[in-house]
Amino acid sequence: EQFFQHTVNDLFYTALTGFNHAKPQFTSGKALTIHSGLWGNGDFRNSEAVICLTQCLAAQQPGPFLLTA
């Protein structure tokens, strides 16, 4: 199934926003576990591979970011 760039961008920035909100909770020396799940794999029929890769890429980004439209 083909994904539009704007759909992947939306997924990425949603994940990035969530991870940026979680990062302040991280304290040095302790692990931070995030259970993000497979967003939209039910009704929206998103690809598990696309969701997993998007979340992994977003989790690796430095932050926080200020996104403006």
PDB file of C-alpha atoms in Angstrom:
ATOM      1  CA  GLU A   1       0.000   0.000   0.000  1.00  0.00           C
ATOM      2  CA  GLN A   2       1.278   3.445  -0.892  1.00  0.00           C
ATOM      3  CA  PHE A   3       1.563   6.176   1.729  1.00  0.00           C
ATOM      4  CA  PHE A   4       1.431   9.865   0.952  1.00  0.00           C
ATOM      5  CA  GLN A   5       4.318  12.002   2.199  1.00  0.00           C
ATOM      6  CA  HIS A   6       1.987  14.191   4.270  1.00  0.00           C
ATOM      7  CA  THR A   7       0.627  11.095   6.035  1.00  0.00           C
ATOM      8  CA  VAL A   8       4.112   9.901   6.983  1.00  0.00           C
ATOM      9  CA  ASN A   9       5.038  13.457   8.060  1.00  0.00           C
ATOM     10  CA  ASP A  10       1.974  13.606  10.310  1.00  0.00           C
ATOM     11  CA  LEU A  11       2.870  10.261  11.890  1.00  0.00           C
ATOM     12  CA  PHE A  12       6.486  11.366  12.399  1.00  0.00           C
ATOM     13  CA  TYR A  13       5.606  14.702  14.012  1.00  0.00           C
ATOM     14  CA  THR A  14       2.986  13.052  16.226  1.00  0.00           C
ATOM     15  CA  ALA A  15       5.607  10.608  17.492  1.00  0.00           C
ATOM     16  CA  LEU A  16       8.210  13.356  17.826  1.00  0.00           C
ATOM     17  CA  THR A  17       5.856  15.490  19.893  1.00  0.00           C
ATOM     18  CA  GLY A  18       5.087  12.593  22.218  1.00  0.00           C
ATOM     19  CA  PHE A  19       8.746  11.711  22.691  1.00  0.00           C
ATOM     20  CA  ASN A  20       9.692  15.347  23.306  1.00  0.00           C
ATOM     21  CA  HIS A  21       7.082  15.515  26.059  1.00  0.00           C
ATOM     22  CA  ALA A  22       8.462  12.323  27.601  1.00  0.00           C
ATOM     23  CA  LYS A  23      12.156  13.322  27.504  1.00  0.00           C
ATOM     24  CA  PRO A  24      11.968  15.728  30.466  1.00  0.00           C
ATOM     25  CA  GLN A  25      10.796  12.766  32.563  1.00  0.00           C
ATOM     26  CA  PHE A  26      14.072  10.989  31.850  1.00  0.00           C
ATOM     27  CA  THR A  27      16.624  11.265  34.628  1.00  0.00           C
ATOM     28  CA  SER A  28      20.253  10.381  34.221  1.00  0.00           C
ATOM     29  CA  GLY A  29      21.005   6.771  35.016  1.00  0.00           C
ATOM     30  CA  LYS A  30      17.428   5.554  34.680  1.00  0.00           C
ATOM     31  CA  ALA A  31      15.832   3.954  31.659  1.00  0.00           C
ATOM     32  CA  LEU A  32      12.781   5.530  30.093  1.00  0.00           C
ATOM     33  CA  THR A  33      10.323   3.021  28.648  1.00  0.00           C
ATOM     34  CA  ILE A  34       7.653   4.217  26.250  1.00  0.00           C
ATOM     35  CA  HIS A  35       4.884   1.868  25.154  1.00  0.00           C
ATOM     36  CA  SER A  36       3.749   3.498  21.944  1.00  0.00           C
ATOM     37  CA  GLY A  37       1.976   0.684  20.119  1.00  0.00           C
ATOM     38  CA  LEU A  38       0.984   0.402  16.491  1.00  0.00           C
ATOM     39  CA  TRP A  39      -1.059   3.542  15.844  1.00  0.00           C
ATOM     40  CA  GLY A  40      -3.846   3.233  13.353  1.00  0.00           C
ATOM     41  CA  ASN A  41      -3.298  -0.390  12.420  1.00  0.00           C
ATOM     42  CA  GLY A  42      -6.986  -1.125  12.943  1.00  0.00           C
ATOM     43  CA  ASP A  43      -9.493   1.158  11.253  1.00  0.00           C
ATOM     44  CA  PHE A  44      -6.861   3.267   9.489  1.00  0.00           C
ATOM     45  CA  ARG A  45      -5.008   0.211   8.124  1.00  0.00           C
ATOM     46  CA  ASN A  46      -1.563   1.705   8.646  1.00  0.00           C
ATOM     47  CA  SER A  47       1.430  -0.484   7.934  1.00  0.00           C
ATOM     48  CA  GLU A  48       3.117  -1.948  11.019  1.00  0.00           C
ATOM     49  CA  ALA A  49       6.510  -1.446   9.361  1.00  0.00           C
ATOM     50  CA  VAL A  50       5.831   2.239   8.591  1.00  0.00           C
ATOM     51  CA  ILE A  51       4.569   2.915  12.127  1.00  0.00           C
ATOM     52  CA  CYS A  52       7.530   1.142  13.764  1.00  0.00           C
ATOM     53  CA  LEU A  53      10.113   2.868  11.568  1.00  0.00           C
ATOM     54  CA  THR A  54       8.484   6.268  12.022  1.00  0.00           C
ATOM     55  CA  GLN A  55       8.429   5.892  15.811  1.00  0.00           C
ATOM     56  CA  CYS A  56      12.055   4.699  15.883  1.00  0.00           C
ATOM     57  CA  LEU A  57      13.206   7.629  13.756  1.00  0.00           C
ATOM     58  CA  ALA A  58      11.298  10.121  15.884  1.00  0.00           C
ATOM     59  CA  ALA A  59      12.695   8.651  19.109  1.00  0.00           C
ATOM     60  CA  GLN A  60      16.263   9.197  17.863  1.00  0.00           C
ATOM     61  CA  GLN A  61      15.812  12.901  17.134  1.00  0.00           C
ATOM     62  CA  PRO A  62      17.208  15.547  19.452  1.00  0.00           C
ATOM     63  CA  GLY A  63      14.619  17.928  20.774  1.00  0.00           C
ATOM     64  CA  PRO A  64      12.572  19.700  21.727  1.00  0.00           C
ATOM     65  CA  PHE A  65      11.316  21.121  18.458  1.00  0.00           C
ATOM     66  CA  LEU A  66       8.970  24.030  17.893  1.00  0.00           C
ATOM     67  CA  LEU A  67       6.743  23.214  14.930  1.00  0.00           C
ATOM     68  CA  THR A  68       4.811  25.969  13.218  1.00  0.00           C
ATOM     69  CA  ALA A  69       2.449  25.765  10.281  1.00  0.00           C
TER      70      ALA A  69
END
